[in-house]
């Protein structure tokens, strides 16, 4: 490990990701998250003491082995857990990736905003902001943070002119109503930094993980959206990417 670089605690490393940003990407899932989103698929990333500790040099070597597959649009995405909880450790990684000409993306809830996070954002090419609901009551109930936190983070991205994709899990019975979706589109249109609004259909693939951890899944009885639901959504909101 070189200089003053801090070790990173990661949950997993995916070498050929295709759903976390443009192109083919190496995806690093960090360990630790302060939120408890009702739809979370990765409860095994919550504990900041879990995962494994690794250093930047090791990650760079693994990323370099994936680089031939990136093509002109791919790169590296850091997801979680919540990567902002390790902003200080991620900063040198992103700096070194930028020096190598490798595109960087940060998948985050926007739950933290301070000087360390702003420094990390300055070295980030694309932010995938998980904008979960469009009202404060649902944000507090189903995420564990006020909506103002996400709005403040988005305002910072706008100020920095940082390209942003809004990512929104579409959950039947919670945020699938017209008011919520129209508001989501309005929020995207009001921020020139937002180049895409990405709708992610709610899935219950995580039920086994929750069972193994002995944790009840809050949305266990919530139905997944059907193909017909998504077809209607595409027709009503063609600007949303599904």
XYZ file of C-alpha atoms in Angstrom:
242
model
C 0.000 0.000 0.000
C 1.491 3.347 -1.025
C 1.729 6.684 0.837
C -1.145 7.538 3.163
C -3.753 5.518 1.315
C -6.302 3.919 3.607
C -7.472 0.324 3.178
C -10.967 -0.283 1.837
C -13.430 -2.724 3.334
C -15.276 -4.346 0.445
C -18.099 -6.853 0.185
C -17.521 -8.125 -3.358
C -15.797 -7.446 -6.670
C -17.655 -8.052 -9.940
C -15.512 -8.152 -13.052
C -18.085 -7.887 -15.864
C -20.963 -5.714 -14.643
C -23.410 -4.382 -17.236
C -26.155 -2.741 -15.133
C -24.254 -0.242 -12.972
C -23.376 2.500 -15.406
C -22.437 2.651 -19.083
C -20.681 -0.175 -20.897
C -18.960 -3.148 -19.276
C -17.641 -2.323 -15.826
C -15.727 -3.625 -12.867
C -18.028 -3.127 -9.885
C -16.709 -2.805 -6.344
C -19.305 -3.318 -3.610
C -18.169 -1.614 -0.421
C -19.069 -2.853 3.048
C -21.125 -0.834 5.519
C -24.333 1.184 5.227
C -26.091 3.446 7.780
C -29.477 3.199 6.045
C -32.097 0.466 6.212
C -33.963 0.730 2.912
C -37.068 -1.442 2.869
C -36.207 -2.730 -0.617
C -32.502 -3.375 0.046
C -31.164 -6.462 -1.749
C -27.888 -6.609 0.163
C -28.466 -6.759 3.939
C -25.142 -8.574 4.192
C -23.428 -5.255 3.339
C -24.872 -3.313 6.291
C -22.317 -4.244 8.956
C -19.198 -2.037 8.506
C -17.132 -4.736 10.210
C -18.049 -7.354 7.605
C -16.515 -8.011 4.203
C -12.783 -8.028 3.718
C -10.116 -5.372 3.972
C -8.064 -4.697 0.856
C -5.651 -2.051 -0.374
C -5.769 0.226 -3.403
C -2.862 -1.453 -5.172
C -4.644 -4.825 -5.061
C -7.844 -3.282 -6.445
C -5.948 -1.505 -9.226
C -4.371 -4.793 -10.304
C -7.771 -6.498 -10.422
C -9.255 -3.599 -12.376
C -6.400 -3.614 -14.880
C -7.122 -7.286 -15.642
C -10.699 -6.273 -16.539
C -9.720 -3.233 -18.575
C -9.581 -4.959 -22.004
C -13.335 -5.550 -21.704
C -14.307 -1.966 -20.854
C -14.361 -0.712 -24.437
C -14.974 3.000 -25.077
C -17.809 3.377 -22.525
C -17.009 1.067 -19.622
C -14.971 1.572 -16.494
C -15.301 1.164 -12.737
C -18.380 1.599 -10.554
C -18.186 1.693 -6.765
C -21.451 0.648 -5.136
C -22.383 -0.799 -1.791
C -23.418 -0.856 0.918
C -22.864 2.870 0.941
C -19.536 3.913 -0.604
C -19.679 7.420 0.878
C -18.978 5.877 4.297
C -15.450 5.206 2.987
C -15.007 8.395 0.970
C -11.536 9.066 2.382
C -10.305 5.627 1.300
C -11.955 5.826 -2.124
C -10.430 9.190 -3.030
C -6.939 7.874 -3.921
C -8.487 4.996 -5.863
C -10.530 7.376 -8.008
C -7.549 9.688 -8.494
C -5.404 6.834 -9.722
C -8.152 5.552 -12.017
C -8.542 9.022 -13.500
C -4.782 9.201 -14.104
C -5.091 5.932 -16.019
C -7.982 7.269 -18.094
C -10.509 4.835 -16.591
C -14.098 6.097 -16.276
C -15.425 6.154 -12.688
C -18.996 5.961 -11.417
C -20.288 6.230 -7.867
C -23.562 4.500 -6.906
C -24.840 6.207 -3.744
C -27.847 7.239 -1.689
C -26.332 10.673 -1.098
C -26.616 10.210 2.674
C -23.336 11.985 3.461
C -22.054 15.340 2.213
C -18.906 16.925 3.623
C -15.461 17.989 2.422
C -14.272 14.389 2.004
C -17.290 13.523 -0.130
C -16.929 16.686 -2.234
C -13.287 15.800 -2.868
C -14.359 12.330 -4.016
C -17.066 13.762 -6.275
C -14.472 16.010 -7.913
C -12.655 12.852 -9.074
C -15.859 11.076 -10.173
C -17.085 11.013 -13.781
C -20.672 9.854 -13.165
C -22.917 9.652 -10.105
C -25.717 7.086 -9.915
C -27.933 8.719 -7.290
C -30.476 6.371 -5.735
C -33.420 8.750 -5.480
C -35.823 6.448 -3.658
C -39.074 8.361 -3.047
C -40.503 11.785 -3.842
C -41.844 12.730 -0.399
C -40.232 13.081 3.007
C -42.610 10.763 4.875
C -41.750 7.750 2.706
C -38.054 8.617 2.743
C -37.988 8.580 6.538
C -40.162 5.474 6.856
C -38.677 3.264 4.139
C -35.094 4.553 3.920
C -34.136 5.965 7.307
C -33.062 9.436 6.184
C -34.902 12.667 5.363
C -35.584 13.485 1.737
C -33.729 16.763 2.330
C -30.483 14.781 2.455
C -30.964 13.430 -1.059
C -32.071 16.845 -2.306
C -29.015 18.522 -0.786
C -26.766 15.973 -2.442
C -28.466 16.479 -5.813
C -28.086 20.254 -5.429
C -24.347 19.716 -4.861
C -24.112 17.605 -8.025
C -25.909 20.363 -9.919
C -23.510 22.982 -8.562
C -20.511 20.828 -9.531
C -22.051 20.118 -12.964
C -21.485 16.412 -12.289
C -23.232 14.059 -14.700
C -25.927 12.197 -12.796
C -28.283 9.302 -13.368
C -31.258 9.176 -11.007
C -31.996 5.559 -10.082
C -35.436 4.743 -8.716
C -36.700 1.340 -7.569
C -40.307 1.024 -8.798
C -42.272 -0.590 -5.930
C -45.947 -1.503 -6.379
C -48.097 0.130 -3.715
C -45.381 2.524 -2.554
C -44.042 4.719 -5.340
C -45.819 3.457 -8.453
C -48.511 6.148 -8.482
C -48.759 8.908 -11.085
C -48.035 11.709 -8.617
C -44.777 10.089 -7.542
C -43.573 9.315 -11.070
C -44.545 12.733 -12.411
C -42.681 14.355 -9.534
C -39.625 12.188 -10.215
C -39.609 13.329 -13.830
C -39.997 16.961 -12.733
C -37.034 16.656 -10.395
C -34.890 15.249 -13.196
C -35.953 17.950 -15.632
C -35.193 20.673 -13.057
C -31.532 19.609 -12.815
C -29.402 19.914 -15.934
C -26.836 17.550 -14.416
C -29.346 14.673 -14.714
C -28.794 12.951 -18.041
C -30.943 9.895 -17.325
C -33.676 8.627 -15.003
C -33.374 4.894 -14.574
C -36.322 2.851 -13.272
C -35.353 -0.410 -11.556
C -38.288 -2.825 -11.102
C -38.649 -4.084 -7.528
C -37.569 -7.703 -7.118
C -37.668 -10.184 -4.208
C -34.541 -12.132 -5.146
C -33.062 -11.229 -1.760
C -35.513 -13.269 0.354
C -33.005 -16.074 0.877
C -30.333 -13.635 2.094
C -32.688 -12.204 4.708
C -33.678 -15.687 5.832
C -30.030 -16.724 6.221
C -29.340 -13.627 8.332
C -32.480 -14.087 10.397
C -33.770 -10.652 9.375
C -37.377 -10.110 8.235
C -37.632 -8.584 4.744
C -39.975 -5.573 5.122
C -41.452 -5.977 1.633
C -41.796 -9.758 1.598
C -45.489 -9.520 0.739
C -45.086 -6.783 -1.885
C -45.694 -8.046 -5.444
C -43.108 -7.552 -8.141
C -44.215 -5.335 -11.050
C -45.424 -7.335 -14.040
C -44.316 -6.953 -17.636
C -47.689 -5.297 -18.312
C -47.026 -2.782 -15.502
C -43.702 -1.838 -17.068
C -45.230 -1.558 -20.551
C -47.800 0.929 -19.236
C -45.027 2.817 -17.467
C -42.993 3.110 -20.671
C -46.013 4.419 -22.555
C -46.940 7.022 -19.935
C -43.409 8.184 -19.148
C -41.240 7.717 -22.242
C -38.475 9.864 -20.729
C -37.894 7.272 -17.990
C -35.373 4.553 -18.823
C -36.608 1.110 -17.765
